[in-house]
Coordinates of C-alpha atoms in Angstrom, one line a residue:
X1 CA 226.0 141.8 225.3
X2 CA 224.9 145.4 224.9
X3 CA 221.4 146.0 226.1
X4 CA 220.8 148.6 223.5
X5 CA 221.1 146.0 220.7
X6 CA 217.9 146.1 218.6
X7 CA 216.5 142.6 218.0
X8 CA 213.7 143.7 215.7
X9 CA 213.8 141.9 212.3
X10 CA 215.5 143.9 209.7
X11 CA 216.5 146.7 212.2
X12 CA 219.9 148.3 211.9
X13 CA 222.5 147.1 214.3
X14 CA 223.3 150.2 216.4
X15 CA 224.7 150.7 219.9
X16 CA 223.0 154.1 220.3
X17 CA 219.9 154.6 222.4
X18 CA 216.6 154.7 220.6
X19 CA 215.4 158.1 220.0
X20 CA 212.0 159.5 219.2
X21 CA 211.3 161.0 215.8
X22 CA 213.0 164.3 215.6
X23 CA 215.5 163.6 218.3
X24 CA 218.9 164.9 217.3
X25 CA 222.1 163.3 218.7
X26 CA 225.1 165.3 219.3
X27 CA 228.2 164.7 217.2
X28 CA 231.5 163.2 218.3
X29 CA 233.8 165.1 220.5
X30 CA 235.5 167.8 218.7
X31 CA 232.8 168.2 216.1
X32 CA 230.5 171.0 215.4
X33 CA 227.9 169.7 217.8
X34 CA 225.5 169.1 215.1
X35 CA 224.3 165.6 213.9
X36 CA 221.8 164.0 211.6
X37 CA 218.6 162.6 213.1
X38 CA 218.7 158.9 213.8
X39 CA 215.3 158.3 212.3
X40 CA 213.7 160.4 209.7
X41 CA 210.4 161.9 210.6
X42 CA 207.6 159.6 209.4
X43 CA 205.4 160.8 206.5
X44 CA 201.9 162.0 207.4
X45 CA 199.2 159.3 207.5
X46 CA 197.0 158.8 204.5
X47 CA 193.8 160.8 204.7
X48 CA 190.6 158.8 205.5
X49 CA 188.5 157.9 202.4
X50 CA 185.5 159.7 203.9
X51 CA 187.3 163.1 203.8
X52 CA 188.2 165.0 200.7
X53 CA 191.9 165.1 199.9
X54 CA 193.8 168.3 200.6
X55 CA 194.3 170.5 197.6
X56 CA 197.6 171.1 196.1
X57 CA 197.8 174.6 197.4
X58 CA 197.0 173.6 201.0
X59 CA 200.5 174.5 202.2
X60 CA 203.6 172.8 203.2
X61 CA 204.1 169.7 205.4
X62 CA 204.4 171.9 208.5
X63 CA 201.1 173.6 207.8
X64 CA 199.5 170.2 207.4
X65 CA 200.9 169.0 210.7
X66 CA 199.5 172.1 212.4
X67 CA 196.1 171.4 210.9
X68 CA 196.2 167.7 212.1
X69 CA 197.2 168.8 215.6
X70 CA 194.5 171.4 215.7
X71 CA 191.7 169.1 214.6
X72 CA 191.4 167.0 217.8
X73 CA 191.2 170.2 219.8
X74 CA 188.6 171.7 217.5
X75 CA 186.5 168.4 217.6
X76 CA 186.6 168.4 221.4
X77 CA 185.5 172.0 221.5
X78 CA 182.7 171.2 219.0
X79 CA 181.5 168.2 221.0
X80 CA 181.5 170.1 224.2
X81 CA 179.5 172.9 222.6
X82 CA 177.0 170.5 221.0
X83 CA 176.6 168.7 224.3
X84 CA 175.8 171.9 226.1
X85 CA 173.4 172.9 223.4
X86 CA 171.8 169.4 223.6
X87 CA 171.1 169.8 227.3
X88 CA 169.2 173.0 226.7
X89 CA 167.2 171.6 223.7
X90 CA 166.1 168.3 225.2
X91 CA 163.0 169.7 226.8
X92 CA 161.9 171.6 223.7
X93 CA 162.5 168.6 221.5
X94 CA 160.4 166.3 223.7
X95 CA 157.6 168.8 223.9
X96 CA 157.5 169.3 220.1
X97 CA 157.8 165.6 219.2
X98 CA 154.8 163.8 217.6
X99 CA 156.0 160.3 218.4
X100 CA 153.8 158.1 220.5
X101 CA 154.6 154.9 222.4
X102 CA 151.1 153.6 221.6
X103 CA 151.5 154.0 217.8
X104 CA 151.0 150.7 215.9
X105 CA 154.2 151.0 214.0
X106 CA 157.1 153.4 213.4
X107 CA 157.7 154.9 210.0
X108 CA 160.7 157.2 209.6
X109 CA 160.0 160.6 208.0
X110 CA 160.5 160.8 204.3
X111 CA 159.8 157.1 203.8
X112 CA 156.4 156.1 202.5
X113 CA 155.1 152.7 203.6
X114 CA 155.4 149.9 200.9
X115 CA 152.1 148.9 199.3
X116 CA 151.7 146.6 196.3
X117 CA 148.6 147.9 194.6
X118 CA 148.5 144.9 192.3
X119 CA 147.9 142.5 195.2
X120 CA 146.5 144.6 198.0
X121 CA 144.2 146.7 196.0
X122 CA 140.9 147.5 197.7
X123 CA 139.1 148.1 194.5
X124 CA 136.5 145.8 193.0
X125 CA 139.0 143.6 191.2
X126 CA 141.6 141.6 193.2
X127 CA 144.0 141.4 190.3
X128 CA 145.1 143.9 187.8
X129 CA 144.8 143.4 184.1
X130 CA 148.4 142.1 183.8
X131 CA 148.0 139.6 186.6
X132 CA 144.7 138.4 185.1
X133 CA 146.4 137.9 181.7
X134 CA 149.3 135.9 183.3
X135 CA 146.9 133.9 185.4
X136 CA 144.6 132.9 182.6
X137 CA 147.5 132.0 180.2
X138 CA 149.1 129.9 182.9
X139 CA 145.9 128.0 183.5
X140 CA 145.2 127.4 179.9
X141 CA 148.7 126.1 179.2
X142 CA 148.3 123.8 182.2
X143 CA 145.1 122.4 180.7
X144 CA 146.8 122.0 177.4
X145 CA 149.6 120.0 178.9
X146 CA 147.4 118.0 181.3
X147 CA 143.9 117.9 179.8
X148 CA 143.0 115.0 182.1
X149 CA 142.9 117.4 185.1
X150 CA 140.1 119.5 183.6
X151 CA 137.4 118.1 185.8
X152 CA 139.4 118.5 189.0
X153 CA 140.8 122.0 188.2
X154 CA 138.0 123.8 186.5
X155 CA 136.0 124.4 189.7
X156 CA 139.0 126.0 191.5
X157 CA 139.8 128.2 188.5
X158 CA 136.2 129.4 188.2
X159 CA 136.1 130.3 191.9
X160 CA 139.2 132.5 191.4
X161 CA 137.6 134.2 188.3
X162 CA 134.4 134.8 190.1
X163 CA 136.3 136.7 192.9
X164 CA 138.3 138.7 190.4
X165 CA 136.3 139.3 187.3
X166 CA 133.6 141.6 188.6
X167 CA 133.4 144.4 186.0
X168 CA 132.4 144.6 182.3
X169 CA 135.9 145.5 181.3
X170 CA 137.5 142.6 183.0
X171 CA 134.9 140.2 181.6
X172 CA 135.7 141.4 178.0
X173 CA 139.4 141.0 178.7
X174 CA 138.8 137.4 179.9
X175 CA 136.7 136.5 176.8
X176 CA 139.4 137.9 174.5
X177 CA 142.2 136.0 176.4
X178 CA 140.3 132.7 176.2
X179 CA 139.4 133.2 172.5
X180 CA 143.0 134.1 171.5
X181 CA 144.6 131.2 173.4
X182 CA 141.9 128.7 172.1
X183 CA 142.7 129.6 168.5
X184 CA 146.5 129.9 169.0
X185 CA 147.5 126.9 171.0
X186 CA 147.7 123.8 168.8
X187 CA 145.1 121.1 169.4
X188 CA 143.5 123.2 172.2
X189 CA 140.2 123.8 170.5
X190 CA 138.5 120.9 172.2
X191 CA 139.5 121.8 175.7
X192 CA 138.9 125.5 175.0
X193 CA 135.3 124.8 173.9
X194 CA 134.7 122.7 177.1
X195 CA 136.1 125.6 179.2
X196 CA 133.9 128.1 177.5
X197 CA 130.8 125.9 178.1
X198 CA 131.7 125.6 181.8
X199 CA 132.3 129.3 182.3
X200 CA 129.1 130.3 180.5
X201 CA 127.2 128.3 183.1
X202 CA 129.2 129.1 186.3
X203 CA 130.7 132.6 185.8
X204 CA 128.7 134.9 188.1
X205 CA 129.4 138.3 186.5
X206 CA 126.7 139.4 184.0
X207 CA 127.0 143.1 183.1
X208 CA 124.5 144.9 180.9
X209 CA 126.8 144.5 177.9
X210 CA 126.2 140.7 178.0
X211 CA 127.3 137.6 179.9
X212 CA 130.3 135.4 179.1
X213 CA 128.5 133.4 176.4
X214 CA 127.1 136.4 174.6
X215 CA 130.4 138.2 174.6
X216 CA 132.1 135.1 173.3
X217 CA 129.6 134.7 170.4
X218 CA 130.0 138.4 169.6
X219 CA 133.8 137.9 169.4
X220 CA 133.3 134.9 167.1
X221 CA 131.0 136.9 164.9
X222 CA 133.8 139.5 164.3
X223 CA 136.0 136.7 162.8
X224 CA 133.1 135.1 161.0
X225 CA 132.3 138.3 159.0
X226 CA 135.8 138.3 157.6
X227 CA 135.7 134.8 156.3
X228 CA 135.7 135.7 152.6
X229 CA 138.8 137.8 153.0
X230 CA 140.5 135.2 155.2
X231 CA 140.2 132.3 152.8
X232 CA 142.0 134.4 150.1
X233 CA 144.6 135.9 152.4
X234 CA 148.2 135.0 152.9
X235 CA 149.2 131.6 154.4
X236 CA 149.5 133.1 157.9
X237 CA 146.0 134.7 157.7
X238 CA 144.5 131.4 156.4
X239 CA 146.1 129.4 159.2
X240 CA 144.6 131.7 161.8
X241 CA 141.2 131.4 160.1
X242 CA 141.4 127.6 160.0
X243 CA 142.1 127.5 163.7
X244 CA 139.1 129.6 164.3
X245 CA 136.9 127.3 162.1
X246 CA 137.9 124.2 164.1
X247 CA 137.4 126.0 167.4
X248 CA 133.9 127.1 166.2
X249 CA 133.1 123.5 165.3
X250 CA 134.1 122.3 168.8
X251 CA 132.1 125.2 170.3
X252 CA 129.0 124.0 168.4
X253 CA 129.4 120.5 169.8
X254 CA 130.0 121.5 173.4
X255 CA 128.4 124.9 174.1
X256 CA 125.0 124.2 175.7
X257 CA 122.2 126.8 176.0
X258 CA 119.6 126.3 178.7
X259 CA 116.1 125.8 177.6
X260 CA 112.9 126.6 179.5
X261 CA 111.4 123.4 178.2
X262 CA 113.5 120.2 178.0
X263 CA 117.2 119.6 178.1
X264 CA 119.8 122.1 177.0
X265 CA 120.3 122.6 173.2
X266 CA 123.1 123.7 171.0
X267 CA 123.6 127.2 169.8
X268 CA 121.7 127.3 166.5
X269 CA 123.4 130.4 165.3
X270 CA 126.6 128.4 165.1
X271 CA 124.9 125.9 162.8
X272 CA 124.4 128.6 160.2
X273 CA 127.9 129.9 160.7
X274 CA 129.5 126.5 160.1
X275 CA 127.6 126.1 156.8
X276 CA 128.6 129.6 155.6
X277 CA 132.2 129.0 156.5
X278 CA 132.4 125.7 154.6
X279 CA 131.0 127.4 151.5
X280 CA 133.7 130.1 151.8
X281 CA 136.4 127.4 152.1
X282 CA 135.1 125.6 149.0
X283 CA 134.9 128.9 147.1
X284 CA 138.7 129.1 147.1
X285 CA 139.7 125.4 146.7
X286 CA 143.4 125.5 147.6
X287 CA 144.9 122.6 149.6
X288 CA 144.9 124.4 152.9
X289 CA 141.2 125.4 152.7
X290 CA 140.1 122.0 151.5
X291 CA 142.0 120.2 154.3
X292 CA 140.3 122.5 156.9
X293 CA 136.9 121.7 155.4
X294 CA 137.6 118.0 155.6
X295 CA 138.6 118.2 159.2
X296 CA 135.5 120.2 160.1
X297 CA 133.2 117.8 158.3
X298 CA 134.8 114.8 160.0
X299 CA 134.3 116.6 163.3
X300 CA 130.8 117.8 163.0
X301 CA 129.4 116.1 159.8
X302 CA 127.2 113.5 161.5
X303 CA 125.6 116.1 163.9
X304 CA 125.1 118.6 161.1
X305 CA 123.6 116.0 158.8
X306 CA 121.1 114.7 161.4
X307 CA 120.1 118.3 162.4
X308 CA 119.5 119.3 158.8
X309 CA 117.6 116.2 158.0
X310 CA 115.3 116.8 161.0
X311 CA 114.6 120.2 159.7
X312 CA 114.0 119.0 156.2
X313 CA 117.0 120.9 154.8
X314 CA 119.4 119.6 152.2
X315 CA 122.5 121.5 153.1
X316 CA 124.7 118.4 153.4
X317 CA 123.7 117.2 150.0
X318 CA 124.7 120.6 148.6
X319 CA 128.1 120.4 150.3
X320 CA 128.8 116.9 149.0
X321 CA 128.0 118.0 145.5
X322 CA 130.4 120.9 145.8
X323 CA 133.1 118.4 147.0
X324 CA 132.4 116.1 144.0
X325 CA 132.7 119.1 141.7
X326 CA 136.0 120.1 143.2
X327 CA 137.4 116.6 142.9
X328 CA 136.6 116.7 139.1
X329 CA 137.6 120.2 138.3
X330 CA 139.8 121.7 140.9
X331 CA 143.6 121.7 140.6
X332 CA 144.2 120.4 144.2
X333 CA 146.9 117.9 144.9
X334 CA 146.4 114.2 144.6
X335 CA 146.5 113.6 148.4
X336 CA 143.8 116.3 149.0
X337 CA 141.7 114.8 146.3
X338 CA 142.0 111.4 147.9
X339 CA 140.9 113.0 151.3
X340 CA 137.8 114.4 149.6
X341 CA 136.9 111.1 148.1
X342 CA 137.3 109.4 151.4
X343 CA 135.0 112.0 153.0
X344 CA 132.3 111.3 150.4
X345 CA 132.6 107.6 151.1
X346 CA 132.4 108.3 154.8
X347 CA 129.2 110.2 154.4
X348 CA 127.7 107.4 152.3
X349 CA 128.3 105.0 155.1
X350 CA 126.4 107.2 157.5
X351 CA 129.6 108.8 158.8
X352 CA 131.0 105.5 159.9
X353 CA 128.3 104.9 162.5
X354 CA 127.2 101.3 163.3
X355 CA 123.6 100.9 164.3
X356 CA 122.8 98.8 167.3
X357 CA 122.9 95.0 166.5
X358 CA 120.0 92.9 167.6
X359 CA 120.0 91.6 171.1
X360 CA 121.5 88.2 171.8
X361 CA 118.2 86.8 172.9
X362 CA 116.5 87.9 169.6
X363 CA 119.4 86.9 167.3
X364 CA 118.6 84.2 164.8
X365 CA 120.5 82.9 161.7
X366 CA 118.0 84.8 159.6
X367 CA 118.3 88.3 161.2
X368 CA 122.0 88.2 162.4
X369 CA 124.6 87.5 159.7
X370 CA 127.2 86.9 162.4
X371 CA 125.2 84.3 164.2
X372 CA 127.6 81.5 163.4
X373 CA 130.7 83.7 163.2
X374 CA 132.4 82.3 166.3
X375 CA 131.5 78.7 165.8
X376 CA 134.4 76.3 164.8
X377 CA 134.8 74.7 161.3
X378 CA 135.2 70.9 161.0
X379 CA 136.0 68.7 158.1
X380 CA 134.7 65.2 157.3
X381 CA 136.8 62.2 156.4
X382 CA 136.6 63.1 152.7
X383 CA 137.6 66.8 153.4
X384 CA 134.2 68.4 153.2
X385 CA 133.9 71.4 155.7
X386 CA 130.9 71.7 157.8
X387 CA 130.0 74.4 160.4
X388 CA 127.2 75.1 162.9
X389 CA 125.1 76.4 160.0
X390 CA 124.8 72.8 158.6
X391 CA 121.6 70.9 159.7
X392 CA 123.6 67.8 160.7
X393 CA 126.3 69.8 162.6
X394 CA 125.1 68.8 166.1
X395 CA 125.1 65.1 165.3
X396 CA 128.4 65.0 163.5
X397 CA 130.0 67.1 166.3
X398 CA 128.9 64.7 168.9
X399 CA 130.3 61.8 166.9
X400 CA 133.7 63.5 166.9
X401 CA 133.6 63.9 170.6
X402 CA 132.7 60.3 171.2
X403 CA 135.4 59.0 168.8
X404 CA 138.2 61.1 170.4
X405 CA 139.1 61.2 174.0
X406 CA 141.0 64.4 174.3
X407 CA 142.1 64.1 177.9
X408 CA 143.5 60.6 177.6
X409 CA 145.3 61.3 174.4
X410 CA 146.8 64.5 175.9
X411 CA 148.2 62.6 178.9
X412 CA 149.5 59.9 176.6
X413 CA 151.3 62.5 174.5
X414 CA 153.0 63.8 177.5
X415 CA 154.2 60.4 178.5
X416 CA 155.6 59.8 175.0
X417 CA 157.4 63.1 175.1
X418 CA 159.1 62.1 178.3
X419 CA 160.1 58.7 177.1
X420 CA 161.4 60.2 173.8
X421 CA 163.4 62.7 175.8
X422 CA 165.0 59.9 177.8
X423 CA 165.8 57.9 174.6
X424 CA 167.4 60.9 173.0
X425 CA 170.2 60.9 175.6
X426 CA 173.1 59.1 174.1
X427 CA 176.2 57.6 175.9
X428 CA 178.1 60.9 175.6
X429 CA 175.3 62.9 177.1
X430 CA 174.9 60.4 179.9
X431 CA 178.6 60.5 180.7
X432 CA 178.6 64.3 180.8
X433 CA 175.6 64.3 183.0
X434 CA 177.2 61.9 185.5
X435 CA 180.4 64.0 185.5
X436 CA 178.3 67.1 186.2
X437 CA 176.6 65.4 189.1
X438 CA 179.9 64.2 190.6
X439 CA 181.5 67.7 190.3
X440 CA 178.5 69.3 191.9
X441 CA 178.6 66.9 194.8
X442 CA 182.3 67.5 195.3
X443 CA 181.9 71.3 195.4
X444 CA 179.0 71.0 197.9
X445 CA 181.2 69.0 200.3
X446 CA 184.1 71.4 200.0
X447 CA 181.9 74.3 201.0

């Protein structure tokens, strides 16, 4: 076989010698001596993506080939020139360099070191206002979802606040955040009031403008002064005011003020504020205002009543009279009217409180109406009931015990039940039972 046969896949079957691109073979004998090239010259390679394409007026293909052939030579010349220059500039570059091997770190020129001012701020506060806002909201929502963790988490939270809230501005922001969340989160007024009481005692910052408790009461006073407008506002404004009223009621019950003499006392300024706000609610007796007043009185009514009685004031009687007048004259709904009547009934029963019952050692049938409550009731042969309150109860009760032997009769009943059970098995049941026993024995032997 001819050695010049090209075995490349898809190659043309030719007996001619392979030629380089541009190689021209001579024609057959007797021809003109000219021939077509065996392989057409390959098209120029695609330009690299990092280089701009040649313009349309860059010349013909021959000019492009010349440029491509001249580039390697130019690059070599440029590299040799730069190398020679580099050799002469090394000493001057080293002498003018400001780099040091003993430097703590290397920072390239034109790049400033990264620094998070919100976290690594060397100012008085360790958190910016945005971070304080997010942190307080996250903690309050955690307490709202897990109120049982209040005692275990409040100390940790207070420690963080003491390290961060160190200025008057940050303290005012903290008070505003807690106030808004306590009056916006549903059913959070109780936990919010406990939080305010704890922070008023353990928050260290106390700028000239006032401590936490003073700033909180000042913030509440702003809302308190708008009460007459709020009770007549739109439903959204009324709802916001009602949340504030219930929060203030919880704050009165939980906020403690240290006293130089004796135990801590409640903030008396809140006592007057609660009375004025209930008067404002009753001045516009729509359903929403009346429901809010009922909730507030159920929450604080017993404490307010006792405090006013100790001072010889009749504010509670005046409020009850207003409620009775509203029940008769106001155009409130039937359900709200029923709530008001129940509230009046609750107050007449001393707010549902039960006074301490006499001690068991001092209880007698005369001073304790429940003295015989847990004693059993018996009946005589003619059907007459008698209890421990009857004079002859002890004697008759002993006769009953002597006449009936509970233990013997109980064992006798058990024996009768067993015999009855045996008698109830008829022939069919006995046959089925025997068949069951035989079948069980057969299966046991097979296994």
